[in-house]
Amino acid sequence: MEPVRILQFGMSPNPGGVESFIMNYYRNIDRDKVQFDFVKMYNQIAYEEEIESLGGKIHNISFFKNHPIRNYYDIRKLIKKQNYKIVHVNMLSAAYIIPLIAAKKSGVNYIIAHSHNSSTSPGLVRNLLNFLNKSKLQRNANHFFACSTLAGNWMFGNASKQGINIINNAIDVSQYKYDSSIRAKLKKELNLEGKFVIGHVGRFQYQKNHEFLIDIFSEVHKRDSNAFLLLVGDGELMENMKKKVNLLGISDAVKFLGKRSDVNELMNCMDIFLLPSHYEGLPVVAVEAQTSGLRCILSDVITTETNISGQVEFMSLKLSAQEWAEQILSNQFKNDRENAYKKTINAVYDIKSSAKSLEDFYLSFE
């Protein structure tokens, strides 16, 4: 029997939160029963080789920003040719809803709109489209997913007749279990032995608020010269942040590691995790950090649903960098890192059980 094939929208060249979410589920779903196929609007998308090795198909279509009308007709042609019955559209905002409209017009039976965010990034056109298109979501999708209640209410309001299904940003818990031997190895490799390591993982863009993060760390370093900042990720603002670090005179206490495939291991050598984002849906990286046993300090615009371990503190972005720094240094307690992963499992954020639930949802359509 052939597996049910789901057409997935939402992959970009950047292996960010949405891409990680999709791949975490794809790796752990029973691919003899359910297969994911992907739409590609860029020269490449993240995880292409892995997708193909897992049996997924990648379909090229026109990039919507350059050719919005052609993008619409490419999607309709693809749906008709491949006879997709289920389309899953992963969304950071309602600015781009062409896949939902095309799927509806093509007679797709099951159209899922999935919110992964709780705000939009700056941009007049993007925010205008998001505002105008939100009213069209109910007319073009018939199932509504979100990574958190906050993300669901922001994208869909409370008007969804079928209700909003919360799909946890689950992870492979076994990959993020704390390992003291890996910690020792990486501390040595990165020259971090004896340092108090503040960690952050995120793309260098407005959403992640690196400007403020570096200000916070500068204040921490004034108070504790043993502090060190580890930044993982790349993006268009990285060079600006490197200049800022130099201007503040803290370049010897900051490492820019760029894009890494070993984030799970790097978290072992961190002592605290910092995420002062302007907005988030429910950040996967915070779930990963808690699974590794890290104390986390997040901005209070992030949903409290993120706190699955009891080790998360939320602080206002209206507070000064000095106040954030004092809070970071006020409580350098030692967590029971070896057993932290159990809390992730108990909170139903383990990908094994979550993938089975999503698989059952897809199969219920058959």
XYZ file of C-alpha atoms in Angstrom:
366
model
C 0.000 0.000 0.000
C 1.365 3.401 -1.007
C 1.878 5.977 1.771
C -0.323 9.071 2.011
C 1.663 11.953 0.515
C 1.422 15.369 2.210
C 2.451 18.482 0.287
C 4.429 20.661 2.702
C 4.980 24.408 2.314
C 7.374 26.356 4.531
C 10.910 25.257 3.713
C 13.481 27.964 2.982
C 17.272 27.874 2.471
C 17.748 28.644 6.177
C 17.578 25.693 8.624
C 15.576 27.718 11.148
C 12.746 26.940 13.526
C 10.068 26.042 10.966
C 12.462 23.922 8.941
C 13.629 22.137 12.114
C 10.024 21.508 13.114
C 9.117 19.961 9.759
C 12.229 17.790 9.650
C 11.898 16.607 13.257
C 8.448 15.262 12.432
C 9.479 13.933 9.026
C 12.388 11.933 10.453
C 10.177 10.318 13.072
C 6.899 9.722 11.271
C 6.211 6.237 9.850
C 7.169 6.933 6.239
C 5.649 3.637 5.094
C 2.303 5.200 5.996
C 2.900 8.945 5.519
C 5.342 10.707 3.191
C 6.181 14.387 2.951
C 6.739 16.152 -0.367
C 8.114 19.687 -0.487
C 7.744 22.853 -2.516
C 10.939 24.652 -3.499
C 10.827 28.339 -4.510
C 14.524 29.067 -4.016
C 17.769 27.842 -5.580
C 17.911 25.410 -2.694
C 16.060 24.571 0.506
C 17.463 23.306 3.778
C 17.942 19.550 4.165
C 17.456 18.759 0.439
C 19.712 15.707 0.401
C 18.163 14.304 3.560
C 14.636 14.849 2.243
C 15.406 12.876 -0.894
C 17.142 10.132 1.100
C 13.976 9.768 3.201
C 11.825 9.347 0.101
C 10.424 12.857 -0.192
C 9.871 14.590 -3.532
C 10.963 18.200 -4.062
C 8.948 20.226 -6.559
C 10.280 23.439 -8.113
C 7.869 26.346 -8.542
C 8.211 30.066 -9.266
C 9.247 32.365 -6.421
C 6.156 34.246 -5.279
C 7.878 37.604 -4.790
C 9.064 37.652 -8.401
C 6.107 35.948 -10.058
C 3.029 35.843 -7.761
C 0.563 34.897 -10.519
C 2.856 32.224 -11.932
C 3.423 30.979 -8.371
C -0.336 30.483 -7.966
C -0.707 28.564 -11.228
C 2.427 26.490 -10.583
C 0.894 25.306 -7.304
C -2.429 24.469 -8.938
C -0.677 22.555 -11.722
C 1.433 20.637 -9.167
C -1.574 19.691 -7.028
C -3.501 18.477 -10.075
C -0.576 16.495 -11.501
C 0.309 14.783 -8.197
C -3.315 14.527 -6.990
C -2.578 15.779 -3.462
C -5.462 15.395 -1.022
C -3.689 17.014 1.942
C -1.755 20.303 1.854
C 0.061 21.556 4.965
C 1.063 25.238 4.847
C 3.551 26.279 7.553
C 3.282 30.037 8.077
C 5.196 32.768 9.882
C 2.459 35.263 8.977
C -0.558 35.599 6.710
C 1.411 37.698 4.206
C 1.732 34.718 1.829
C -1.470 32.674 1.531
C -1.288 31.791 -2.163
C -0.818 28.055 -1.337
C -4.060 28.037 0.676
C -6.021 29.770 -2.092
C -4.527 27.554 -4.804
C -5.273 24.400 -2.803
C -8.874 25.501 -2.220
C -9.407 26.317 -5.902
C -7.855 22.960 -6.846
C -10.395 21.064 -4.756
C -7.980 19.795 -2.090
C -10.019 18.113 0.639
C -7.808 18.873 3.620
C -5.967 22.192 3.848
C -3.950 22.891 6.992
C -2.861 26.425 7.934
C -0.155 26.195 10.597
C 0.934 29.241 12.618
C 4.553 29.264 13.804
C 4.716 32.876 14.974
C 3.089 35.506 17.171
C 4.022 38.680 15.252
C 5.524 39.826 11.960
C 8.911 41.324 11.279
C 9.067 45.013 10.262
C 8.035 45.883 6.719
C 5.080 47.923 5.456
C 4.082 45.575 2.633
C 4.456 42.419 4.734
C 2.398 43.845 7.596
C -0.295 45.179 5.255
C -0.631 41.803 3.518
C -0.719 40.045 6.874
C -3.542 42.330 8.018
C -5.569 41.973 4.810
C -5.109 38.219 4.435
C -6.018 37.112 7.951
C -9.717 37.371 7.135
C -9.194 34.975 4.205
C -7.644 32.175 6.253
C -10.974 30.781 7.451
C -12.336 30.699 3.888
C -9.397 28.825 2.393
C -8.183 26.420 5.101
C -10.286 23.881 6.975
C -7.811 22.798 9.652
C -5.832 25.128 11.892
C -2.584 24.250 13.652
C -0.339 26.359 15.878
C 2.833 25.858 17.902
C 1.234 27.604 20.903
C -2.038 29.165 22.002
C -0.441 32.599 21.558
C 0.565 31.817 17.955
C -2.858 30.373 17.207
C -4.809 33.318 18.555
C -2.529 35.801 16.809
C -2.885 34.150 13.403
C -6.447 32.855 13.508
C -8.184 34.739 16.302
C -10.855 32.824 18.184
C -13.102 32.442 15.164
C -11.862 29.081 13.883
C -14.955 26.884 13.772
C -12.982 23.670 14.067
C -10.754 25.024 16.824
C -6.989 25.287 16.823
C -4.862 22.158 17.227
C -1.681 22.824 19.195
C 1.153 20.842 17.615
C 4.108 20.860 19.981
C 7.513 21.902 18.660
C 8.778 18.508 19.706
C 12.399 17.392 19.502
C 14.448 14.213 19.589
C 15.060 14.251 23.339
C 17.889 11.718 23.130
C 19.952 14.180 21.058
C 19.770 16.896 23.731
C 20.391 14.916 26.903
C 23.203 16.505 28.875
C 26.576 14.774 28.548
C 29.380 15.875 30.879
C 32.077 14.275 28.693
C 30.959 16.299 25.648
C 30.887 19.394 27.850
C 34.488 18.852 28.922
C 35.634 18.163 25.347
C 33.984 21.264 23.884
C 35.030 23.509 26.767
C 38.608 22.541 25.982
C 38.241 22.879 22.196
C 36.640 26.313 22.467
C 38.940 27.556 25.253
C 36.016 27.957 27.622
C 37.378 26.061 30.608
C 36.528 27.911 33.814
C 34.235 30.349 31.978
C 30.618 31.210 32.763
C 29.119 30.621 29.311
C 26.013 32.448 28.179
C 24.630 30.813 25.049
C 22.317 31.882 22.256
C 21.190 30.103 19.090
C 19.360 32.078 16.433
C 19.519 33.662 13.028
C 20.946 37.189 12.991
C 17.786 39.094 12.141
C 15.518 41.657 13.811
C 13.308 39.052 15.502
C 16.112 37.658 17.663
C 17.141 41.070 19.058
C 20.919 40.550 19.031
C 21.480 44.270 19.516
C 19.986 44.090 22.999
C 21.481 40.661 23.701
C 24.992 42.034 23.193
C 24.203 45.049 25.371
C 23.085 42.652 28.100
C 26.237 40.608 27.816
C 28.400 43.735 27.934
C 26.806 44.573 31.282
C 27.300 41.001 32.506
C 30.973 41.147 31.521
C 31.476 44.419 33.431
C 30.298 42.629 36.552
C 31.927 39.257 35.876
C 35.027 39.239 33.654
C 34.809 35.445 33.613
C 31.618 35.582 31.540
C 31.692 34.472 27.904
C 29.091 34.763 25.135
C 28.624 31.957 22.599
C 26.567 32.938 19.536
C 25.406 30.235 17.125
C 23.790 31.106 13.785
C 24.289 33.339 10.785
C 22.257 35.958 8.960
C 22.242 39.406 7.448
C 22.909 41.255 10.729
C 25.897 39.198 11.865
C 28.558 41.566 10.525
C 26.860 44.513 12.244
C 26.878 42.606 15.517
C 30.580 41.804 15.142
C 31.258 45.526 14.746
C 29.174 46.276 17.826
C 31.119 43.716 19.872
C 34.402 45.338 18.776
C 33.151 48.821 19.640
C 32.172 47.639 23.123
C 35.630 46.147 23.602
C 34.377 42.650 24.414
C 35.567 40.760 21.321
C 37.833 38.562 23.472
C 34.777 37.363 25.389
C 32.479 36.598 22.445
C 32.574 33.814 19.866
C 30.536 33.900 16.641
C 30.297 30.241 15.662
C 28.119 30.692 12.566
C 25.734 28.020 11.341
C 26.380 24.725 13.120
C 24.970 21.215 12.806
C 26.033 20.266 16.360
C 23.833 22.641 18.387
C 22.776 19.722 20.584
C 26.409 19.181 21.601
C 27.225 22.875 21.954
C 24.461 23.303 24.522
C 26.415 21.016 26.855
C 29.132 23.650 27.287
C 26.695 26.494 27.989
C 25.688 27.486 31.538
C 22.659 29.624 30.763
C 20.580 30.286 27.640
C 19.440 33.763 26.619
C 16.617 34.586 24.167
C 15.472 38.249 24.316
C 13.400 37.998 21.107
C 11.007 40.685 19.877
C 8.503 37.892 19.108
C 8.292 34.092 18.785
C 5.641 31.441 18.243
C 7.107 28.866 20.592
C 10.869 28.659 20.095
C 12.122 25.119 19.473
C 15.565 26.214 20.618
C 14.222 26.976 24.098
C 12.804 23.447 24.342
C 16.199 22.110 23.266
C 18.000 24.253 25.849
C 15.731 23.073 28.666
C 16.192 19.450 27.623
C 19.944 20.015 28.000
C 19.271 21.249 31.527
C 19.980 24.918 30.903
C 18.462 27.731 32.904
C 16.786 30.004 30.349
C 15.998 33.710 30.422
C 13.512 34.750 27.738
C 11.741 37.972 26.869
C 8.211 38.081 28.246
C 6.667 38.459 24.788
C 7.334 34.713 24.430
C 4.485 32.483 25.576
C 4.794 30.968 29.055
C 3.891 27.647 27.396
C 7.618 27.550 26.586
C 8.409 26.845 30.243
C 8.233 23.053 30.290
C 10.964 22.571 32.904
C 10.330 25.189 35.580
C 13.801 26.595 34.754
C 12.627 29.491 32.551
C 12.433 33.129 33.613
C 10.671 35.789 31.561
C 11.820 39.410 31.544
C 10.403 42.532 29.959
C 12.207 44.146 27.042
C 11.344 47.464 28.709
C 13.876 46.671 31.413
C 17.441 47.891 30.953
C 20.400 45.767 29.898
C 21.773 46.334 33.403
C 18.653 44.812 34.972
C 18.844 41.794 32.688
C 22.531 41.380 33.553
C 21.838 41.486 37.281
C 19.162 38.824 36.930
C 21.501 36.583 34.948
C 24.172 36.844 37.636
C 21.809 36.695 40.600
C 21.133 33.013 40.434
C 23.908 30.941 38.890
C 22.506 27.782 40.446
C 23.424 24.313 39.287
C 20.613 22.369 37.667
C 20.144 18.627 37.715
C 21.202 18.573 34.092
C 21.510 14.783 33.826
C 17.773 14.328 34.449
C 16.404 17.446 32.760
C 15.381 15.510 29.635
C 12.699 13.672 31.623
C 10.738 16.908 32.006
C 10.643 17.309 28.224
C 9.220 13.812 27.871
C 6.647 14.463 30.604
C 5.601 17.689 28.878
C 4.869 15.679 25.689
C 7.631 17.398 23.739
C 9.350 14.154 22.778
C 9.208 13.757 19.005
C 8.505 10.020 19.092
C 5.043 10.380 20.620
C 4.294 13.710 18.930
C 5.105 12.362 15.459
C 2.748 9.416 16.041
C -0.054 11.842 16.953
C 0.468 13.901 13.777
C 0.674 10.718 11.711
C -2.669 9.560 13.151
C -4.170 12.962 12.324
C -3.111 12.713 8.674
C -4.318 9.126 8.395
C -7.719 10.041 9.858
C -8.398 11.872 6.587
C -8.192 8.669 4.574
